[in-house]
Amino acid sequence: MSILVNKNTNVLVQGITGKEGSFHAQKCLEYGTKIVAGVTPFKGNTLFNDSVPVYNAIKEAKKERRIDATMIFVPAGFAAAGIIEAIEAEIPLIVCITEGIPVLDMLNVKAALNCSGSTMIGPNCPGIITADECKIGIMPGFIHKKGKVGVLSRSGTLTYEAVNQLTEGGLGETTCIGIGGDPIIGSPFITFLKMFENDPETKAVVMIGEIGGTAEEEASEFVKNNMKKPVIGFIAGKTAPAGKRMGHAGAIISGGKGTASEKLKTMEKNGIYIADNPSVIAETVNKALNE
Amino acid sequence: MDIHEYQAKELLNKHRIKTLKSILCHSGEEAYEAFLKLPAPLAAVKAQVHAGGRGKGGGVKIAKSADDAKSIASKMIGMNLVTAQTGKEGKLVRKVLIEEGAEIVKEFYLSITVDRKNAGIAFVLSAEGGMEIEEVSKNNPEKILTVSINPLYGLKSYHILEMSLFLGIDKNLFGEFSKLINLLYGAFTLEDMSMLEINPLILTGSNEFIPLDAKIILDDNADFRHPFFKDLIDENEEEPLEVKAKSAGLNYIKLEGNVGCMVNGAGLAMATMDTIKEFGATPANFLDVGGTADSKRVETAFNILLADKNVKGIFVNIFGGIVKCDMVAEGVVAAAKNIGLKLPVVVRLEGTNADIAAKIIENSGMNFVSAESLADGAKKISKIVNG
């Protein structure tokens, strides 16, 4: 078991012929992901990698294939339209890797998502992976190994850091999700915490947050009220200055709100196990599991 | 991106939002001429810098004559304005806005921001105009109203009614107020703003609502549909090293410490800074070299780190995912040799071929130390810079 994706997930890639899209679609295929179709405007009726049919639009692809999830590499200026296209096509899982989507575009996307049955991951994220089964994203596949920890994160490489430790320490992972580094994202931590709580194979969840917004505070309230499984938390940005955007569009302390100390305080109060630095994440998971 | 008050007002004017008559000046002489051109007996001289809290710092003064305007402007231009938002080093004033005076009947606070929690567009209002809104929200949260607009439905008249009643606006002025709120919402969404703050919004003696000050932050991500955004950039207002890094495609933020950091990924870069601090040193910067981290990028990054004279040592922390660590290690060594790097460098490479990478680092003949983990690296570099 795992959440959202497994070896039977049929994946579509939007922007499959672009530089990023083709590179990562290739890597996903090598990992074993079932990519069944690609979409790029005006590239219909061609093949990607001599095997994956490319269509002009999702509508065409859907006539011929069952699609469970889409991975979006469409450039920032067109990405919101790509997401809406996927929502209209009723694709259950939408994973948007694209960075740099205007925030007002994302507000519209979010409003459309709320009226749909689709779940969205990202944008500005590494994607989702169920170890040894299905990789929809840009994360290095080899660091993942099937195990018992679910991972959620607003960051990319910092997630790999955590995953690497979990794998090397023998804990392994069920599913890992980068939820995205933008101020407005498809789904908050809570959406996935709920799924991990119901997944019998997941024994603990690592939640990696950062400065900006209040997503971690809300997630920790949820953990306190709804979860039996231990959640291990880390927050990046204790030394970040106020008012500066730390790489991710969403990582900013504004009007004195969204500081690391504020988040850690609330998380600790709500029973999250805190890892003081990224090097002790696996160690903290072990501690939590042995309690 | 931040823009100046005068640019913000021009942007509002473009959307038919009236502001007071004003003229941008670069010298005392220009200020003298400007005062004579304005119709009012009084004028405000306002420093144009990217920072709030200008009034308290001496960046806003009233001139009663053209001579007065000249003398105030001459003193203001060239001064280092220190406000609560500039940090102790302050900001050099290069230009001032001379603005006609107005009869103020009432002052309000109004801002529009992206509401992260509700994924809406939020109006924040208070009848306590001119005050620091953070102060009001801390001490008198009941004096602030937040109205979140669902972008799918848009701004409706009942939203404006709620705002108007909360602010105690006379019902005869509802039409005027409503017009302003609609125009502001339009400007915010059409120009891809991520923040629009008007503090204060004034009601004048002639029953007009006018933004006396305006602060706008534009969403850089939307610059592809607003070609004029690039004309609004004032590089004088930004840290020179940050400008240089940006043009090289690097994400760099200068800080106060002495450990230069080079990391791939924003989250890992922040976590690296935090861990350095945990082991007793202070980071000199945030630097995300991005996913590729080839030798060319690493060289540019080294040059930017070295341009900061406070830097006493460098910590390179790369998680090689798609890129192989030995390639990164070779890039780091080549870049360091190329620029004749003398400072101590701690290198931590994790991921594919990390063991080969560690050997390349150890055998480089450079002043390099290799580290096994993020914490190990942070500990080593902290020990080195702390002597």
XYZ file of C-alpha atoms in Angstrom, chain A residues 23 77 100-105 107-108 110-111 138 140 142 154-155 157-158 160-161 164 183-184 210-214 218 234-239 241 244-248 250-251 255 276-279, chain B residues 114-117 119-121 134 150-152 188-189 192-193 219 221-222 224-225 242 251 253 255 264-268 270-271 273-275 277-278 283 286 319-322 348 350-352 373-375:
98
model
C 14.319 14.614 -19.813
C 2.995 31.508 -18.492
C 7.141 30.688 -11.430
C 3.373 30.648 -12.018
C 1.899 34.110 -11.238
C 0.160 34.011 -7.884
C -3.115 35.447 -9.216
C -3.244 32.613 -11.770
C -5.795 31.785 -7.062
C -8.008 30.984 -10.043
C -7.293 26.914 -6.570
C -10.872 28.150 -6.863
C 11.997 15.194 -10.830
C 16.329 11.173 -7.972
C 17.614 5.735 -6.580
C 7.613 22.232 0.796
C 11.120 21.830 -0.545
C 16.683 18.911 -2.143
C 15.864 19.110 1.546
C 16.070 14.209 -0.755
C 18.227 14.801 2.317
C 18.374 9.518 1.875
C 2.355 30.851 -1.521
C -0.720 29.294 -3.169
C 9.716 26.312 6.031
C 9.078 29.958 6.860
C 6.068 31.786 5.386
C 2.329 31.266 5.731
C 0.627 29.132 8.348
C -2.778 24.224 10.585
C 11.438 20.122 10.615
C 11.280 23.833 9.711
C 13.861 25.527 7.506
C 14.584 29.229 7.841
C 15.331 29.906 11.525
C 18.047 32.338 10.423
C 15.710 37.671 7.684
C 13.135 38.601 2.110
C 11.964 35.876 -0.236
C 14.216 32.885 0.430
C 14.294 31.295 -3.021
C 10.789 29.867 -2.884
C 6.235 31.273 -0.490
C 9.220 31.387 1.878
C 4.462 41.586 8.705
C 16.505 20.267 15.348
C 18.577 19.982 12.175
C 18.148 18.020 8.942
C 20.882 15.532 9.850
C -3.002 37.674 -1.500
C -4.692 35.718 1.278
C -2.610 32.533 1.497
C -4.844 30.825 4.011
C -6.622 31.448 -1.368
C -8.423 34.718 -1.987
C -7.712 38.390 -2.486
C 1.245 45.676 12.634
C -13.058 34.613 -3.979
C -11.392 35.384 -7.329
C -13.926 33.230 -9.166
C -4.578 44.955 -8.291
C -5.731 42.092 -10.497
C -0.558 41.403 -11.119
C 0.167 43.072 -7.808
C 4.557 39.782 -8.865
C 6.442 35.918 -12.048
C 3.909 37.849 -14.120
C 5.980 38.154 -19.132
C 2.582 39.790 -19.565
C 22.050 40.426 -5.235
C 19.324 33.172 -5.983
C 20.612 37.097 -0.362
C 23.357 38.470 5.375
C 21.508 23.598 -4.271
C 17.848 24.088 -3.479
C 16.156 26.823 -1.446
C 14.990 24.648 1.449
C 18.360 22.967 1.838
C 17.943 27.696 4.510
C 18.514 24.527 6.518
C 22.234 28.438 7.256
C 20.289 27.317 10.310
C 22.670 24.440 11.040
C 24.128 28.954 13.359
C 23.379 25.937 15.552
C 25.906 32.513 7.670
C 21.615 32.511 1.340
C 22.796 17.091 -2.726
C 23.518 15.450 -6.053
C 20.262 14.036 -7.263
C 19.990 13.919 -11.011
C 29.801 18.118 1.566
C 25.752 13.629 -0.957
C 23.976 11.467 -3.495
C 25.211 9.535 -6.554
C 26.819 15.149 6.583
C 25.213 18.557 6.726
C 25.734 18.713 10.488
